[in-house]
Coordinates of N, CA and C in Angstrom, one line a residue:
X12 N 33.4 -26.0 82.2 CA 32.9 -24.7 81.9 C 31.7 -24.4 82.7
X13 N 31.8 -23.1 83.2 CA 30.6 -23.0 84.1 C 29.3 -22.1 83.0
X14 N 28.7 -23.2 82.8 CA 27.4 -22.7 81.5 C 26.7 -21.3 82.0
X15 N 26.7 -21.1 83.3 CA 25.5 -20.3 83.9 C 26.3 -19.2 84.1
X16 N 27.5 -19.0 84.1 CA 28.2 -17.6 83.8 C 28.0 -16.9 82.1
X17 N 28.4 -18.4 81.4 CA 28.3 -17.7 80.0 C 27.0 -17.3 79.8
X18 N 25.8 -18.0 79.6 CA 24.5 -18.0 79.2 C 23.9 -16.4 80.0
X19 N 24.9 -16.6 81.6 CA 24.3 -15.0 82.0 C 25.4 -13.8 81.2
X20 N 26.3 -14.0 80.7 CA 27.1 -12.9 80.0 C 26.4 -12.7 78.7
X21 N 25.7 -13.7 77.7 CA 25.2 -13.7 77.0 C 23.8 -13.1 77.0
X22 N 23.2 -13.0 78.0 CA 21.7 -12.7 78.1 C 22.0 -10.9 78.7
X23 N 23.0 -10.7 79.4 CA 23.4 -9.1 79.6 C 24.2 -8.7 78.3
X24 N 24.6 -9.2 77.3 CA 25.2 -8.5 75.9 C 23.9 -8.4 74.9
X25 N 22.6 -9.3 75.1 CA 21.7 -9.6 74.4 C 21.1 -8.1 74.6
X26 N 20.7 -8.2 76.5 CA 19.8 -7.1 76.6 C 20.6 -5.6 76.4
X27 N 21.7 -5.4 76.6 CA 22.3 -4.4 75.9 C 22.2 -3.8 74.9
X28 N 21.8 -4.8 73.9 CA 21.7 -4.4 72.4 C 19.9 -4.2 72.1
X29 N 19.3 -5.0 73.1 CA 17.6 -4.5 73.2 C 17.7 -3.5 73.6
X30 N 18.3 -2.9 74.5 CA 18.3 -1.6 75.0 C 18.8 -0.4 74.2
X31 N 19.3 -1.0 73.8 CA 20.2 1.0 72.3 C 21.4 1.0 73.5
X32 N 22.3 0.2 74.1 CA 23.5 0.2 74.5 C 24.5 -0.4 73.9
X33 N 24.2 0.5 72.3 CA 25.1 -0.7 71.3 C 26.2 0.3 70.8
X34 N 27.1 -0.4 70.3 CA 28.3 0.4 69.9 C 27.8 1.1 68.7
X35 N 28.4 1.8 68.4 CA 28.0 2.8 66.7 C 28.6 2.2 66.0
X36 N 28.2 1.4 65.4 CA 28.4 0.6 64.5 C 28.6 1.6 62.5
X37 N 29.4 1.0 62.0 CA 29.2 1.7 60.6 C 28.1 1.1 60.0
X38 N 28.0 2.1 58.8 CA 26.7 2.3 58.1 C 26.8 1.9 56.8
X39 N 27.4 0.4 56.6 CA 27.9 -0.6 55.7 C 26.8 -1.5 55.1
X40 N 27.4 -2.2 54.2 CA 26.5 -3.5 53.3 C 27.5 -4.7 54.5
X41 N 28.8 -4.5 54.7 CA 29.5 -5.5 55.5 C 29.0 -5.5 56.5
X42 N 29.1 -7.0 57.3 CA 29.2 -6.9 59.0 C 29.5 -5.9 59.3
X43 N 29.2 -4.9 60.9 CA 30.3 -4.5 61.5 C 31.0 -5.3 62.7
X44 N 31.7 -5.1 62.9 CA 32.7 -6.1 64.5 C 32.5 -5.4 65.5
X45 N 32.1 -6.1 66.8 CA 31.5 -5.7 67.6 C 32.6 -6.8 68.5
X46 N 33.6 -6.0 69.2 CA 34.6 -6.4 69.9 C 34.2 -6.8 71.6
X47 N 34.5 -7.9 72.1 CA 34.0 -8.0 73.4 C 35.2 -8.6 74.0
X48 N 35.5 -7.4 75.0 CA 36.8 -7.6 75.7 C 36.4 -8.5 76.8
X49 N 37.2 -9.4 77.1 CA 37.3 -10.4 78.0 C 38.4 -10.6 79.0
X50 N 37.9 -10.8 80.0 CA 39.1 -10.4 81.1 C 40.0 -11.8 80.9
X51 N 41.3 -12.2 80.5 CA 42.1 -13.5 80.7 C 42.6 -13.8 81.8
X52 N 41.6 -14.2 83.0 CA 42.4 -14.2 83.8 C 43.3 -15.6 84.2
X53 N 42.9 -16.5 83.5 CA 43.5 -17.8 83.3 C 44.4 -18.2 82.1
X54 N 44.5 -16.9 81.4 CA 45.4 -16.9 80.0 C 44.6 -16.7 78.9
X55 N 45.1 -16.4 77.9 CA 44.5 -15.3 76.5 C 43.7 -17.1 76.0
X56 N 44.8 -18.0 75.6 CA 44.3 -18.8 74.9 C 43.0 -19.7 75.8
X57 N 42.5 -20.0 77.0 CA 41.7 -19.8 77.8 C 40.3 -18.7 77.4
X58 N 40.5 -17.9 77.7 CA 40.2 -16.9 77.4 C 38.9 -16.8 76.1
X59 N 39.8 -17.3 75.1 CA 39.5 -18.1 73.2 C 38.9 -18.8 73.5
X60 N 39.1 -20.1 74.3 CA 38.2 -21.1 74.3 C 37.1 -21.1 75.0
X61 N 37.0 -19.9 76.2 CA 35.6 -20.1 76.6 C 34.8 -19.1 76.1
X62 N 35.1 -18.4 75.5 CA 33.9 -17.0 74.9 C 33.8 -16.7 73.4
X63 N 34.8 -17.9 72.8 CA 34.4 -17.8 71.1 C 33.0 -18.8 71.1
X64 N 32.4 -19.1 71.6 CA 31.1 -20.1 71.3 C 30.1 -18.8 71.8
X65 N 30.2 -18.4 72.3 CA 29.3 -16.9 73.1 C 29.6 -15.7 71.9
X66 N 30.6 -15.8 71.2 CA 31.1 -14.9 70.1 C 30.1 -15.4 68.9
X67 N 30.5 -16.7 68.9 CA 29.9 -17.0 67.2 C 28.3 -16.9 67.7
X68 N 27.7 -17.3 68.9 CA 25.9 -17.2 69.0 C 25.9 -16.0 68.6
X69 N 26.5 -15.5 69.3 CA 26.0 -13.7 69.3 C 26.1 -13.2 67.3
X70 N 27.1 -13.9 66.9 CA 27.4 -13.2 65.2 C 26.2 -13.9 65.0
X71 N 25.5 -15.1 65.0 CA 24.8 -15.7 64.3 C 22.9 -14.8 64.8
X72 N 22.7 -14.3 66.1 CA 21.8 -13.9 66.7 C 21.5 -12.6 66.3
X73 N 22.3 -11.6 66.3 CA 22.6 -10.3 65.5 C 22.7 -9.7 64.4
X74 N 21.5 -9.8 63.7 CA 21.9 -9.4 62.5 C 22.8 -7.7 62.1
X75 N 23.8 -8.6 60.8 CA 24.8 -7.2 60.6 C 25.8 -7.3 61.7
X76 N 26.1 -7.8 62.7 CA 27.3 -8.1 63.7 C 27.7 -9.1 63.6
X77 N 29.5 -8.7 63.4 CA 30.0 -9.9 63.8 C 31.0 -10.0 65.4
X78 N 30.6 -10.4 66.2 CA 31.6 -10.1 67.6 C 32.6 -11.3 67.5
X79 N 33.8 -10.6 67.8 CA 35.1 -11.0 67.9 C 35.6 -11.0 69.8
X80 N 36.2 -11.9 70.0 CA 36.8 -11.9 71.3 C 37.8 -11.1 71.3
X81 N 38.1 -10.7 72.2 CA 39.4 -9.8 72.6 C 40.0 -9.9 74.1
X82 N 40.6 -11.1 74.4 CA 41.4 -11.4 75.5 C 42.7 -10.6 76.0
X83 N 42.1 -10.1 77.7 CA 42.5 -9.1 78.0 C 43.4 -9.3 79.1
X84 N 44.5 -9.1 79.8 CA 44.7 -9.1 81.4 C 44.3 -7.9 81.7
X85 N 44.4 -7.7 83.3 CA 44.1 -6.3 84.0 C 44.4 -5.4 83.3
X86 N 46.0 -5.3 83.5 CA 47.0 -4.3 83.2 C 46.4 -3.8 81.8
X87 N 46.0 -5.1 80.7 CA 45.4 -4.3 79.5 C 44.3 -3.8 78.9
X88 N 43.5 -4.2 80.3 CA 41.8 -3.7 80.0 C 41.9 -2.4 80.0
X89 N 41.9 -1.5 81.0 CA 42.3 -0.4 81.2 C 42.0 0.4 80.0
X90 N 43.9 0.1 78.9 CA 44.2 1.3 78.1 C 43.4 1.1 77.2
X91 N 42.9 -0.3 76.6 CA 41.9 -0.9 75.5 C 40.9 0.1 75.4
X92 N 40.3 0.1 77.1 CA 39.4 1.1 77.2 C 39.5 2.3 76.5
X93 N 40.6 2.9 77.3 CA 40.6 4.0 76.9 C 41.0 5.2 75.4
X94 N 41.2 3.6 75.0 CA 41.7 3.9 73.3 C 40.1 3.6 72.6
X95 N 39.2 2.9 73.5 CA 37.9 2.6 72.8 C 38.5 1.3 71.8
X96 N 39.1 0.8 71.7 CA 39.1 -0.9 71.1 C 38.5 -1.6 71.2
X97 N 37.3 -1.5 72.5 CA 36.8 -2.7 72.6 C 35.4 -2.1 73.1
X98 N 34.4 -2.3 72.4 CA 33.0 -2.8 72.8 C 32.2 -2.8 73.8
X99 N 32.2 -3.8 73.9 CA 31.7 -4.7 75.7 C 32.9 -5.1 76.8
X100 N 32.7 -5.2 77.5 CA 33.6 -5.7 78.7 C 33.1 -7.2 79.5
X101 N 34.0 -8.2 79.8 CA 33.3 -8.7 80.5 C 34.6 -8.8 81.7
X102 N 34.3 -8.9 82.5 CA 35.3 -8.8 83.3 C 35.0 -8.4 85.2
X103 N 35.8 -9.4 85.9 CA 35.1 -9.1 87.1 C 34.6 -7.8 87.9
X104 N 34.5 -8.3 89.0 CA 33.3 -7.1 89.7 C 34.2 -5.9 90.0
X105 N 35.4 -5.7 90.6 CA 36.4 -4.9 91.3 C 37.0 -4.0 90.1
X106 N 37.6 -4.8 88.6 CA 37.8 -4.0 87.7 C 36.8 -3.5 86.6
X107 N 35.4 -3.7 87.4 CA 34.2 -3.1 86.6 C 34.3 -1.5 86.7
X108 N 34.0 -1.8 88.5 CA 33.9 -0.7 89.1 C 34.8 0.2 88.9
X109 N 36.2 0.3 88.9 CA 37.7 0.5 88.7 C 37.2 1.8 86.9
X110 N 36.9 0.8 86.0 CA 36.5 1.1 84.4 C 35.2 2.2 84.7
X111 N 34.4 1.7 85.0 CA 33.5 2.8 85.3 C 33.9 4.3 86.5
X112 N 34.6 3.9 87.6 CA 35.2 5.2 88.1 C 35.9 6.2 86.8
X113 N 36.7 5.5 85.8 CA 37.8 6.2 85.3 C 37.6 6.3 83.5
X114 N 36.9 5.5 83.7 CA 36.4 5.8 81.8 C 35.2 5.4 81.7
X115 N 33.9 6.0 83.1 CA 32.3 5.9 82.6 C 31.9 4.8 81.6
X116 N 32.4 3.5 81.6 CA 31.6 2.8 81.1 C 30.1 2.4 82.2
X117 N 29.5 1.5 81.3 CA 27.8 1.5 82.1 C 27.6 0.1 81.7
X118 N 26.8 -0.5 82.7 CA 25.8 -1.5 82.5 C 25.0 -1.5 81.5

């Protein structure tokens, strides 16, 4: 597992939420779920095993959030997008840019 990817995916979802680049969350006594799409590029179950420990810090770091993983290929990041299903993104550099040309997401 390369630590220094996760710990930096984790420290840009951190400062996201320091910043007010958080999802609209509902206005509940419950958690809300704060979905973080993940690019699978080695497979969904993959996918699960490296960013549910980045999932559970983050539910435990956040109060009132609980983030769930959501393992993505290409072809499904996209429409995720653009149905708004998912949250955060993490996902390489080429279909960053791709997401932000066509559905303005942001850093």
């Amino acid at each position: 597992m390369d630590w220094r990817r996760i710990l930096r995916a984790v420290l840009l979802v951190i400062l996201a939420l320091a910043t007010g680049h958080t999802p609209v969350l509902a206005d509940t006594d419950t958690e809300s779920i704060v979905r973080l799409g993940v690019l699978a590029f080695r497979g969904k179950a993959d996918a699960i095993a490296r960013w549910t420990p980045t999932a559970e810090y983050l539910s435990r770091a956040v109060a009132g959030a609980e983030f769930h993983v959501e393992p993505l290929t290409l072809t499904e990041m996209a429409p995720a997008v653009a149905r708004g299903e998912i949250d955060f993104i993490l996902t390489n550099t080429g279909n960053y840019v791709d997401l932000e040309a066509r559905y303005g997401i942001s850093r």
